[in-house]
Amino acid sequence: MRAGFKTIDCDRHVVEPVDMWEKYLDPKFQHYNVQMGGRFTLATRIGGVLQNDDSLGSPGSGMAQDPIWRKKFKHGMTHNFEPQAYLEDMDKEGVDIAVCFTGIGLYATWGDDLDPELSAAMCRAYNNWLYDFMSHDPDRLKGVCLLPLQDIELAAQELKRCATELGMVGIFWRPNPHMGRLMSDRAYDPIYAIAEEHGINISVHEGIQNRLPWFPENRINTHFAHHSACHPMEQMAASLAMTSGGVFDRFPKLTVSFLESGAGWLPHWLERLDAQVDNPMLSEGYGGKEKPSEYFRRGQGFVSCEAGEEALPAIQRTLGDSVTMWASDYPHRDAMIDFPRALDILTGVEGVTPDFMKQLLWDNPAKCFNLKV
């Protein structure tokens, strides 16, 4: 709790141990030589091949060398971000419940050319490790699983296991086209149906320097430009696919969260999409039964904000109280400047009412991730 508000962090990353693949991957797949890229990195190598695009630098490779990062996250780093230290950092920041997202899963299992059986084994390994991690305090640690989306049948099997045996609350989902499919592709309908049945959130999360197509790859040549642009632009494309592709109509109880991109893009984007739908000369090809903004207003779409976002009052005014959540991105680079004062900064944003703050910090993420709190 911070400033009188109970708090759910809707995007808090774990730091997988360097020997996770060695300990958790089924021995039948050890010949693939799956290895972590190093301590406190986000990279995985399969047969020596890095599973991300390192043309602008390996993702996460500089975190442990950065003096600010080392100072801010010294406690977690000293204890290898093991569960007890993780919970102690939550206490320091005022976080009651964390929705736990992967670090290495940003890249490890997303290659279009990855053997589906290996992808499934890697997802099982990670999900089992995360379950063990959460078991240290299951009331406070909630997990988001990985699925082998190269093969829908294998992904459906793993999702059922995660929902019924492991208690996962979300599916980590990249917004980028994968296997030539947009998120609205009907090939994903079996996954969405299982998620809807079990109250599992589709947790859309971009990550830089991946091997998948990304916005705007033909106009970027620096890490700064890449990180600044790809997160909101990919989320705009993903929300466009989900609304215009009819997914929210086919699965009216499905919830989808759009994370780690800030929230300020959403009111502008939905206003523009609504205007396109209203114009008969511009709406050809729109496949939704409702305007895009309506899916968010009725509780199917959610967006995460960061500390200090001045757009929050505008989001409340245009979309209401029930759309926005807070995410720390702990312990990645986006989090290192504000930690552990992010909630102090957030609750100090001018024009945000206490009722809206309560919704943002507790009610909305609880609904989004179907948390029984």
mmCIF file of C-alpha atoms in Angstrom:
data_model
loop_
_atom_site.group_PDB
_atom_site.id
_atom_site.type_symbol
_atom_site.label_atom_id
_atom_site.label_comp_id
_atom_site.label_asym_id
_atom_site.label_seq_id
_atom_site.Cartn_x
_atom_site.Cartn_y
_atom_site.Cartn_z
ATOM 1 C CA MET A 1 0.000 0.000 0.000
ATOM 2 C CA ARG A 2 1.172 3.517 -0.776
ATOM 3 C CA ALA A 3 -0.486 6.881 -0.061
ATOM 4 C CA GLY A 4 -3.526 5.048 1.302
ATOM 5 C CA PHE A 5 -4.107 2.979 -1.853
ATOM 6 C CA LYS A 6 -3.881 -0.782 -2.181
ATOM 7 C CA THR A 7 -1.852 -1.477 -5.298
ATOM 8 C CA ILE A 8 -1.631 -4.102 -8.035
ATOM 9 C CA ASP A 9 1.354 -3.774 -10.362
ATOM 10 C CA CYS A 10 0.037 -5.091 -13.689
ATOM 11 C CA ASP A 11 3.437 -5.542 -15.375
ATOM 12 C CA ARG A 12 6.299 -6.492 -13.078
ATOM 13 C CA HIS A 13 9.050 -8.582 -14.613
ATOM 14 C CA VAL A 14 10.829 -11.520 -13.071
ATOM 15 C CA VAL A 15 14.536 -12.133 -13.639
ATOM 16 C CA GLU A 16 15.012 -15.749 -14.585
ATOM 17 C CA PRO A 17 18.054 -17.523 -13.088
ATOM 18 C CA VAL A 18 20.921 -18.208 -15.429
ATOM 19 C CA ASP A 19 20.482 -21.984 -15.022
ATOM 20 C CA MET A 20 16.711 -22.060 -15.594
ATOM 21 C CA TRP A 21 16.845 -23.888 -18.931
ATOM 22 C CA GLU A 22 19.338 -26.396 -17.565
ATOM 23 C CA LYS A 23 17.134 -27.199 -14.573
ATOM 24 C CA TYR A 24 13.645 -27.001 -16.069
ATOM 25 C CA LEU A 25 13.844 -27.931 -19.754
ATOM 26 C CA ASP A 26 12.810 -31.529 -20.472
ATOM 27 C CA PRO A 27 16.039 -33.569 -20.907
ATOM 28 C CA LYS A 28 14.705 -34.827 -24.254
ATOM 29 C CA PHE A 29 15.403 -31.350 -25.633
ATOM 30 C CA GLN A 30 18.797 -30.733 -24.069
ATOM 31 C CA HIS A 31 20.525 -31.545 -27.369
ATOM 32 C CA TYR A 32 19.231 -28.218 -28.700
ATOM 33 C CA ASN A 33 21.688 -26.540 -26.315
ATOM 34 C CA VAL A 34 19.281 -23.906 -24.977
ATOM 35 C CA GLN A 35 21.188 -21.466 -22.770
ATOM 36 C CA MET A 36 20.654 -18.125 -21.102
ATOM 37 C CA GLY A 37 22.597 -15.313 -22.745
ATOM 38 C CA GLY A 38 24.144 -14.376 -19.407
ATOM 39 C CA ARG A 39 23.300 -13.208 -15.894
ATOM 40 C CA PHE A 40 20.700 -10.406 -15.738
ATOM 41 C CA THR A 41 20.140 -10.351 -19.513
ATOM 42 C CA LEU A 42 16.982 -10.943 -21.546
ATOM 43 C CA ALA A 43 18.656 -13.124 -24.155
ATOM 44 C CA THR A 44 18.510 -16.848 -24.914
ATOM 45 C CA ARG A 45 20.743 -18.804 -27.290
ATOM 46 C CA ILE A 46 19.629 -21.992 -29.022
ATOM 47 C CA GLY A 47 22.511 -23.929 -30.488
ATOM 48 C CA GLY A 48 24.596 -20.800 -30.071
ATOM 49 C CA VAL A 49 22.138 -18.631 -32.046
ATOM 50 C CA LEU A 50 20.792 -15.548 -30.276
ATOM 51 C CA GLN A 51 16.977 -15.482 -30.326
ATOM 52 C CA ASN A 52 16.709 -11.751 -30.896
ATOM 53 C CA ASP A 53 18.024 -9.148 -33.304
ATOM 54 C CA ASP A 54 21.188 -7.773 -31.722
ATOM 55 C CA SER A 55 21.963 -5.234 -34.454
ATOM 56 C CA LEU A 56 21.380 -2.391 -31.983
ATOM 57 C CA GLY A 57 22.857 -4.229 -29.001
ATOM 58 C CA SER A 58 21.715 -7.283 -27.099
ATOM 59 C CA PRO A 59 18.531 -6.573 -25.087
ATOM 60 C CA GLY A 60 19.211 -6.205 -21.405
ATOM 61 C CA SER A 61 22.924 -6.772 -21.907
ATOM 62 C CA GLY A 62 23.832 -3.428 -20.397
ATOM 63 C CA MET A 63 21.555 -3.459 -17.361
ATOM 64 C CA ALA A 64 23.966 -5.070 -14.942
ATOM 65 C CA GLN A 65 26.757 -2.758 -16.093
ATOM 66 C CA ASP A 66 24.726 0.436 -15.736
ATOM 67 C CA PRO A 67 25.617 2.218 -12.455
ATOM 68 C CA ILE A 68 22.111 3.661 -11.962
ATOM 69 C CA TRP A 69 20.488 0.265 -12.498
ATOM 70 C CA ARG A 70 22.959 -1.404 -10.129
ATOM 71 C CA LYS A 71 22.284 1.184 -7.436
ATOM 72 C CA LYS A 72 18.497 1.167 -7.758
ATOM 73 C CA PHE A 73 18.137 -2.608 -7.848
ATOM 74 C CA LYS A 74 21.102 -3.498 -5.663
ATOM 75 C CA HIS A 75 18.999 -5.502 -3.214
ATOM 76 C CA GLY A 76 17.367 -7.643 -5.880
ATOM 77 C CA MET A 77 20.585 -8.016 -7.820
ATOM 78 C CA THR A 78 22.573 -9.044 -4.751
ATOM 79 C CA HIS A 79 20.048 -11.809 -4.121
ATOM 80 C CA ASN A 80 19.633 -12.790 -7.808
ATOM 81 C CA PHE A 81 16.048 -11.461 -7.767
ATOM 82 C CA GLU A 82 14.940 -14.566 -5.902
ATOM 83 C CA PRO A 83 11.385 -14.558 -4.509
ATOM 84 C CA GLN A 84 12.141 -13.179 -1.044
ATOM 85 C CA ALA A 85 14.158 -10.255 -2.409
ATOM 86 C CA TYR A 86 11.501 -9.713 -5.082
ATOM 87 C CA LEU A 87 8.799 -9.474 -2.416
ATOM 88 C CA GLU A 88 10.959 -7.146 -0.322
ATOM 89 C CA ASP A 89 11.338 -4.803 -3.299
ATOM 90 C CA MET A 90 7.554 -4.909 -3.720
ATOM 91 C CA ASP A 91 7.225 -3.857 -0.079
ATOM 92 C CA LYS A 92 9.738 -1.061 -0.610
ATOM 93 C CA GLU A 93 7.704 0.264 -3.537
ATOM 94 C CA GLY A 94 4.305 -0.206 -1.878
ATOM 95 C CA VAL A 95 3.060 -2.973 -4.188
ATOM 96 C CA ASP A 96 0.579 -5.428 -2.672
ATOM 97 C CA ILE A 97 0.166 -7.777 -5.656
ATOM 98 C CA ALA A 98 2.383 -8.234 -8.712
ATOM 99 C CA VAL A 99 1.334 -9.656 -12.069
ATOM 100 C CA CYS A 100 4.601 -11.339 -13.006
ATOM 101 C CA PHE A 101 5.859 -11.121 -16.581
ATOM 102 C CA THR A 102 8.778 -12.879 -18.181
ATOM 103 C CA GLY A 103 12.083 -11.298 -19.128
ATOM 104 C CA ILE A 104 13.710 -13.880 -21.388
ATOM 105 C CA GLY A 105 10.282 -14.776 -22.822
ATOM 106 C CA LEU A 106 10.260 -11.469 -24.666
ATOM 107 C CA TYR A 107 12.401 -13.263 -27.259
ATOM 108 C CA ALA A 108 13.161 -16.887 -26.434
ATOM 109 C CA THR A 109 10.161 -18.666 -27.978
ATOM 110 C CA TRP A 110 8.973 -16.289 -30.696
ATOM 111 C CA GLY A 111 10.993 -17.293 -33.753
ATOM 112 C CA ASP A 112 8.778 -18.269 -36.690
ATOM 113 C CA ASP A 113 11.368 -20.918 -37.545
ATOM 114 C CA LEU A 114 11.550 -22.399 -34.036
ATOM 115 C CA ASP A 115 10.639 -26.092 -33.840
ATOM 116 C CA PRO A 116 7.104 -26.087 -32.341
ATOM 117 C CA GLU A 117 7.915 -29.051 -30.101
ATOM 118 C CA LEU A 118 10.983 -27.243 -28.743
ATOM 119 C CA SER A 119 8.957 -24.063 -28.280
ATOM 120 C CA ALA A 120 6.356 -26.051 -26.335
ATOM 121 C CA ALA A 121 9.061 -27.612 -24.148
ATOM 122 C CA MET A 122 10.595 -24.201 -23.461
ATOM 123 C CA CYS A 123 7.193 -22.744 -22.566
ATOM 124 C CA ARG A 124 6.495 -25.640 -20.200
ATOM 125 C CA ALA A 125 9.896 -25.153 -18.599
ATOM 126 C CA TYR A 126 9.365 -21.444 -18.060
ATOM 127 C CA ASN A 127 5.797 -21.887 -16.805
ATOM 128 C CA ASN A 128 6.913 -24.543 -14.320
ATOM 129 C CA TRP A 129 9.720 -22.294 -13.093
ATOM 130 C CA LEU A 130 7.297 -19.373 -12.718
ATOM 131 C CA TYR A 131 4.853 -21.569 -10.795
ATOM 132 C CA ASP A 132 7.625 -22.468 -8.354
ATOM 133 C CA PHE A 133 8.559 -18.782 -8.085
ATOM 134 C CA MET A 134 4.942 -17.783 -7.329
ATOM 135 C CA SER A 135 4.564 -20.541 -4.748
ATOM 136 C CA HIS A 136 6.635 -18.481 -2.300
ATOM 137 C CA ASP A 137 3.600 -16.176 -1.872
ATOM 138 C CA PRO A 138 0.717 -17.110 -4.204
ATOM 139 C CA ASP A 139 -1.533 -14.430 -2.730
ATOM 140 C CA ARG A 140 0.844 -11.691 -3.901
ATOM 141 C CA LEU A 141 2.512 -13.202 -6.984
ATOM 142 C CA LYS A 142 0.339 -13.870 -10.051
ATOM 143 C CA GLY A 143 1.760 -15.367 -13.224
ATOM 144 C CA VAL A 144 1.532 -14.672 -16.950
ATOM 145 C CA CYS A 145 2.372 -17.753 -19.003
ATOM 146 C CA LEU A 146 4.203 -18.375 -22.268
ATOM 147 C CA LEU A 147 2.579 -20.382 -25.079
ATOM 148 C CA PRO A 148 4.115 -22.057 -28.164
ATOM 149 C CA LEU A 149 2.069 -20.130 -30.707
ATOM 150 C CA GLN A 150 3.893 -21.761 -33.622
ATOM 151 C CA ASP A 151 1.408 -24.630 -33.127
ATOM 152 C CA ILE A 152 -2.114 -23.757 -31.982
ATOM 153 C CA GLU A 153 -2.916 -27.272 -30.726
ATOM 154 C CA LEU A 154 0.215 -27.375 -28.572
ATOM 155 C CA ALA A 155 -0.527 -23.852 -27.337
ATOM 156 C CA ALA A 156 -4.083 -24.827 -26.404
ATOM 157 C CA GLN A 157 -2.834 -27.839 -24.438
ATOM 158 C CA GLU A 158 -0.366 -25.710 -22.495
ATOM 159 C CA LEU A 159 -2.937 -22.985 -21.828
ATOM 160 C CA LYS A 160 -5.369 -25.513 -20.345
ATOM 161 C CA ARG A 161 -2.593 -26.763 -18.054
ATOM 162 C CA CYS A 162 -1.645 -23.230 -17.040
ATOM 163 C CA ALA A 163 -5.259 -22.351 -16.298
ATOM 164 C CA THR A 164 -6.266 -25.483 -14.396
ATOM 165 C CA GLU A 165 -3.014 -26.602 -12.728
ATOM 166 C CA LEU A 166 -0.707 -23.590 -12.448
ATOM 167 C CA GLY A 167 -3.138 -20.763 -11.661
ATOM 168 C CA MET A 168 -1.864 -18.391 -14.351
ATOM 169 C CA VAL A 169 -3.835 -15.177 -14.895
ATOM 170 C CA GLY A 170 -2.554 -14.049 -18.301
ATOM 171 C CA ILE A 171 -0.922 -15.060 -21.581
ATOM 172 C CA PHE A 172 2.179 -13.152 -22.635
ATOM 173 C CA TRP A 173 1.460 -12.112 -26.222
ATOM 174 C CA ARG A 174 3.623 -10.106 -28.574
ATOM 175 C CA PRO A 175 1.717 -7.602 -30.755
ATOM 176 C CA ASN A 176 3.929 -8.275 -33.777
ATOM 177 C CA PRO A 177 2.786 -10.463 -36.685
ATOM 178 C CA HIS A 178 3.779 -14.038 -35.841
ATOM 179 C CA MET A 179 3.787 -16.938 -38.298
ATOM 180 C CA GLY A 180 2.275 -14.452 -40.756
ATOM 181 C CA ARG A 181 -0.732 -13.921 -38.470
ATOM 182 C CA LEU A 182 -2.200 -10.782 -36.940
ATOM 183 C CA MET A 183 -3.810 -11.048 -33.508
ATOM 184 C CA SER A 184 -7.229 -11.025 -35.192
ATOM 185 C CA ASP A 185 -6.462 -14.181 -37.188
ATOM 186 C CA ARG A 186 -9.141 -16.816 -36.608
ATOM 187 C CA ALA A 187 -6.397 -19.391 -36.156
ATOM 188 C CA TYR A 188 -6.077 -17.970 -32.638
ATOM 189 C CA ASP A 189 -9.770 -18.432 -31.828
ATOM 190 C CA PRO A 190 -9.217 -21.734 -29.943
ATOM 191 C CA ILE A 191 -6.753 -19.917 -27.661
ATOM 192 C CA TYR A 192 -9.104 -16.993 -27.142
ATOM 193 C CA ALA A 193 -11.965 -19.392 -26.377
ATOM 194 C CA ILE A 194 -9.976 -21.161 -23.653
ATOM 195 C CA ALA A 195 -8.806 -17.833 -22.249
ATOM 196 C CA GLU A 196 -12.375 -16.543 -22.135
ATOM 197 C CA GLU A 197 -13.629 -19.740 -20.486
ATOM 198 C CA HIS A 198 -11.038 -19.571 -17.706
ATOM 199 C CA GLY A 199 -10.875 -15.791 -17.270
ATOM 200 C CA ILE A 200 -7.297 -15.583 -18.569
ATOM 201 C CA ASN A 201 -6.153 -12.177 -19.843
ATOM 202 C CA ILE A 202 -4.463 -11.688 -23.217
ATOM 203 C CA SER A 203 -1.477 -9.601 -22.090
ATOM 204 C CA VAL A 204 -0.051 -7.753 -25.091
ATOM 205 C CA HIS A 205 3.543 -6.696 -24.524
ATOM 206 C CA GLU A 206 6.089 -5.443 -27.064
ATOM 207 C CA GLY A 207 9.844 -5.764 -26.701
ATOM 208 C CA ILE A 208 12.599 -4.201 -28.757
ATOM 209 C CA GLN A 209 15.091 -5.999 -30.973
ATOM 210 C CA ASN A 210 13.028 -9.043 -31.769
ATOM 211 C CA ARG A 211 13.117 -11.297 -34.822
ATOM 212 C CA LEU A 212 9.502 -10.559 -35.724
ATOM 213 C CA PRO A 213 8.267 -7.733 -37.978
ATOM 214 C CA TRP A 214 7.886 -4.494 -36.029
ATOM 215 C CA PHE A 215 6.873 -0.862 -36.460
ATOM 216 C CA PRO A 216 8.643 1.129 -37.908
ATOM 217 C CA GLU A 217 11.666 -1.027 -38.692
ATOM 218 C CA ASN A 218 12.576 0.635 -41.988
ATOM 219 C CA ARG A 219 12.937 4.071 -40.334
ATOM 220 C CA ILE A 220 14.966 3.234 -37.236
ATOM 221 C CA ASN A 221 18.736 3.124 -36.770
ATOM 222 C CA THR A 222 19.281 3.812 -33.053
ATOM 223 C CA HIS A 223 18.303 2.136 -29.796
ATOM 224 C CA PHE A 224 16.679 5.401 -28.659
ATOM 225 C CA ALA A 225 14.438 5.597 -31.713
ATOM 226 C CA HIS A 226 13.595 1.894 -31.604
ATOM 227 C CA HIS A 227 12.561 1.829 -27.958
ATOM 228 C CA SER A 228 10.646 5.119 -28.231
ATOM 229 C CA ALA A 229 8.634 4.113 -31.286
ATOM 230 C CA CYS A 230 8.014 0.379 -31.310
ATOM 231 C CA HIS A 231 6.096 0.091 -28.039
ATOM 232 C CA PRO A 232 3.182 2.490 -28.726
ATOM 233 C CA MET A 233 3.111 1.819 -32.476
ATOM 234 C CA GLU A 234 2.895 -1.946 -32.051
ATOM 235 C CA GLN A 235 0.152 -1.541 -29.447
ATOM 236 C CA MET A 236 -1.795 0.709 -31.800
ATOM 237 C CA ALA A 237 -1.568 -1.992 -34.460
ATOM 238 C CA ALA A 238 -2.583 -4.725 -31.993
ATOM 239 C CA SER A 239 -5.597 -2.801 -30.691
ATOM 240 C CA LEU A 240 -6.590 -2.069 -34.295
ATOM 241 C CA ALA A 241 -6.499 -5.784 -35.100
ATOM 242 C CA MET A 242 -8.504 -6.787 -32.030
ATOM 243 C CA THR A 243 -11.239 -4.177 -32.553
ATOM 244 C CA SER A 244 -11.538 -4.147 -36.347
ATOM 245 C CA GLY A 245 -11.005 -7.893 -36.624
ATOM 246 C CA GLY A 246 -14.087 -8.732 -34.562
ATOM 247 C CA VAL A 247 -12.257 -10.579 -31.774
ATOM 248 C CA PHE A 248 -14.076 -8.727 -28.998
ATOM 249 C CA ASP A 249 -17.413 -9.607 -30.634
ATOM 250 C CA ARG A 250 -16.574 -13.291 -31.039
ATOM 251 C CA PHE A 251 -15.407 -13.458 -27.413
ATOM 252 C CA PRO A 252 -17.434 -10.875 -25.461
ATOM 253 C CA LYS A 253 -16.020 -11.891 -22.065
ATOM 254 C CA LEU A 254 -12.385 -11.887 -23.172
ATOM 255 C CA THR A 255 -10.137 -9.206 -21.656
ATOM 256 C CA VAL A 256 -7.041 -7.804 -23.361
ATOM 257 C CA SER A 257 -4.395 -5.553 -21.811
ATOM 258 C CA PHE A 258 -2.008 -3.353 -23.793
ATOM 259 C CA LEU A 259 1.129 -2.906 -21.721
ATOM 260 C CA GLU A 260 4.448 -1.050 -21.418
ATOM 261 C CA SER A 261 3.622 1.617 -23.973
ATOM 262 C CA GLY A 262 2.254 4.346 -21.742
ATOM 263 C CA ALA A 263 -1.420 5.244 -21.914
ATOM 264 C CA GLY A 264 -1.438 8.613 -23.658
ATOM 265 C CA TRP A 265 -1.715 7.129 -27.151
ATOM 266 C CA LEU A 266 -5.012 5.392 -26.421
ATOM 267 C CA PRO A 267 -7.582 8.258 -26.344
ATOM 268 C CA HIS A 268 -6.199 9.785 -29.544
ATOM 269 C CA TRP A 269 -6.102 6.413 -31.294
ATOM 270 C CA LEU A 270 -9.617 5.362 -30.297
ATOM 271 C CA GLU A 271 -11.000 8.780 -31.214
ATOM 272 C CA ARG A 272 -9.445 8.451 -34.662
ATOM 273 C CA LEU A 273 -10.703 4.892 -35.142
ATOM 274 C CA ASP A 274 -14.211 5.867 -34.043
ATOM 275 C CA ALA A 275 -14.204 8.716 -36.554
ATOM 276 C CA GLN A 276 -13.162 6.327 -39.324
ATOM 277 C CA VAL A 277 -16.015 3.986 -38.434
ATOM 278 C CA ASP A 278 -18.502 6.884 -38.509
ATOM 279 C CA ASN A 279 -17.448 7.870 -42.036
ATOM 280 C CA PRO A 280 -19.014 5.575 -44.663
ATOM 281 C CA MET A 281 -16.243 6.459 -47.118
ATOM 282 C CA LEU A 282 -13.547 5.328 -44.671
ATOM 283 C CA SER A 283 -15.081 2.398 -42.785
ATOM 284 C CA GLU A 284 -14.852 -0.251 -45.499
ATOM 285 C CA GLY A 285 -13.229 -3.352 -44.027
ATOM 286 C CA TYR A 286 -14.060 -2.592 -40.407
ATOM 287 C CA GLY A 287 -15.230 -5.872 -38.899
ATOM 288 C CA GLY A 288 -16.398 -4.857 -35.439
ATOM 289 C CA LYS A 289 -20.036 -4.581 -34.397
ATOM 290 C CA GLU A 290 -19.263 -1.669 -32.059
ATOM 291 C CA LYS A 291 -17.026 1.363 -32.281
ATOM 292 C CA PRO A 292 -13.478 0.598 -31.101
ATOM 293 C CA SER A 293 -13.794 2.763 -27.988
ATOM 294 C CA GLU A 294 -16.864 0.836 -26.868
ATOM 295 C CA TYR A 295 -14.873 -2.365 -26.342
ATOM 296 C CA PHE A 296 -12.680 -0.505 -23.862
ATOM 297 C CA ARG A 297 -15.587 1.252 -22.161
ATOM 298 C CA ARG A 298 -17.444 -2.023 -21.666
ATOM 299 C CA GLY A 299 -14.489 -3.624 -19.871
ATOM 300 C CA GLN A 300 -12.724 -5.738 -22.481
ATOM 301 C CA GLY A 301 -9.753 -3.494 -23.236
ATOM 302 C CA PHE A 302 -7.256 -2.121 -20.692
ATOM 303 C CA VAL A 303 -4.087 -0.052 -20.967
ATOM 304 C CA SER A 304 -1.197 0.380 -18.541
ATOM 305 C CA CYS A 305 0.154 3.783 -17.574
ATOM 306 C CA GLU A 306 3.492 4.820 -16.139
ATOM 307 C CA ALA A 307 4.268 7.101 -13.218
ATOM 308 C CA GLY A 308 3.759 10.794 -13.896
ATOM 309 C CA GLU A 309 1.693 10.532 -17.084
ATOM 310 C CA GLU A 310 0.026 13.909 -17.522
ATOM 311 C CA ALA A 311 -2.528 12.419 -19.926
ATOM 312 C CA LEU A 312 -4.359 10.536 -17.164
ATOM 313 C CA PRO A 313 -7.060 13.190 -16.595
ATOM 314 C CA ALA A 314 -7.736 13.241 -20.345
ATOM 315 C CA ILE A 315 -8.083 9.458 -20.385
ATOM 316 C CA GLN A 316 -10.544 9.619 -17.501
ATOM 317 C CA ARG A 317 -12.532 12.351 -19.248
ATOM 318 C CA THR A 318 -12.718 10.584 -22.620
ATOM 319 C CA LEU A 319 -12.818 6.876 -21.708
ATOM 320 C CA GLY A 320 -13.921 6.834 -18.070
ATOM 321 C CA ASP A 321 -12.429 5.302 -14.934
ATOM 322 C CA SER A 322 -12.354 1.635 -15.888
ATOM 323 C CA VAL A 323 -9.682 1.410 -18.617
ATOM 324 C CA THR A 324 -6.338 2.367 -17.045
ATOM 325 C CA MET A 325 -3.955 0.401 -14.797
ATOM 326 C CA TRP A 326 -0.473 1.081 -13.422
ATOM 327 C CA ALA A 327 2.644 -0.862 -14.412
ATOM 328 C CA SER A 328 6.130 -0.494 -12.964
ATOM 329 C CA ASP A 329 8.167 -2.519 -15.519
ATOM 330 C CA TYR A 330 10.408 -3.537 -12.579
ATOM 331 C CA PRO A 331 13.329 -4.160 -12.846
ATOM 332 C CA HIS A 332 13.864 -3.137 -16.466
ATOM 333 C CA ARG A 333 15.296 0.142 -17.660
ATOM 334 C CA ASP A 334 11.932 1.925 -17.847
ATOM 335 C CA ALA A 335 11.630 1.435 -14.084
ATOM 336 C CA MET A 336 15.073 2.401 -12.869
ATOM 337 C CA ILE A 337 14.627 6.185 -12.699
ATOM 338 C CA ASP A 338 11.413 6.160 -10.632
ATOM 339 C CA PHE A 339 12.009 3.108 -8.404
ATOM 340 C CA PRO A 340 11.023 2.958 -5.571
ATOM 341 C CA ARG A 341 9.063 6.247 -5.746
ATOM 342 C CA ALA A 342 6.887 5.479 -8.773
ATOM 343 C CA LEU A 343 3.660 5.355 -6.779
ATOM 344 C CA ASP A 344 4.468 8.641 -5.033
ATOM 345 C CA ILE A 345 4.927 10.237 -8.449
ATOM 346 C CA LEU A 346 1.765 8.642 -9.838
ATOM 347 C CA THR A 347 -0.485 9.648 -6.949
ATOM 348 C CA GLY A 348 0.837 13.193 -7.269
ATOM 349 C CA VAL A 349 -0.336 13.713 -10.866
ATOM 350 C CA GLU A 350 -2.484 16.848 -10.923
ATOM 351 C CA GLY A 351 -6.140 16.376 -11.778
ATOM 352 C CA VAL A 352 -6.404 12.685 -10.886
ATOM 353 C CA THR A 353 -9.224 12.102 -8.404
ATOM 354 C CA PRO A 354 -8.911 9.645 -5.495
ATOM 355 C CA ASP A 355 -11.710 7.519 -6.944
ATOM 356 C CA PHE A 356 -9.905 7.284 -10.282
ATOM 357 C CA MET A 357 -6.647 6.427 -8.526
ATOM 358 C CA LYS A 358 -8.361 3.606 -6.619
ATOM 359 C CA GLN A 359 -9.730 2.230 -9.878
ATOM 360 C CA LEU A 360 -6.356 2.551 -11.587
ATOM 361 C CA LEU A 361 -4.314 0.926 -8.821
ATOM 362 C CA TRP A 362 -6.670 -1.838 -7.705
ATOM 363 C CA ASP A 363 -10.124 -2.270 -9.204
ATOM 364 C CA ASN A 364 -9.153 -2.222 -12.880
ATOM 365 C CA PRO A 365 -6.211 -4.661 -12.719
ATOM 366 C CA ALA A 366 -8.241 -6.957 -10.473
ATOM 367 C CA LYS A 367 -10.977 -7.057 -13.112
ATOM 368 C CA CYS A 368 -8.563 -7.267 -16.040
ATOM 369 C CA PHE A 369 -6.718 -10.296 -14.626
ATOM 370 C CA ASN A 370 -9.748 -11.841 -12.901
ATOM 371 C CA LEU A 371 -8.077 -11.670 -9.497
ATOM 372 C CA LYS A 372 -10.150 -12.859 -6.546
ATOM 373 C CA VAL A 373 -9.159 -10.050 -4.185
#
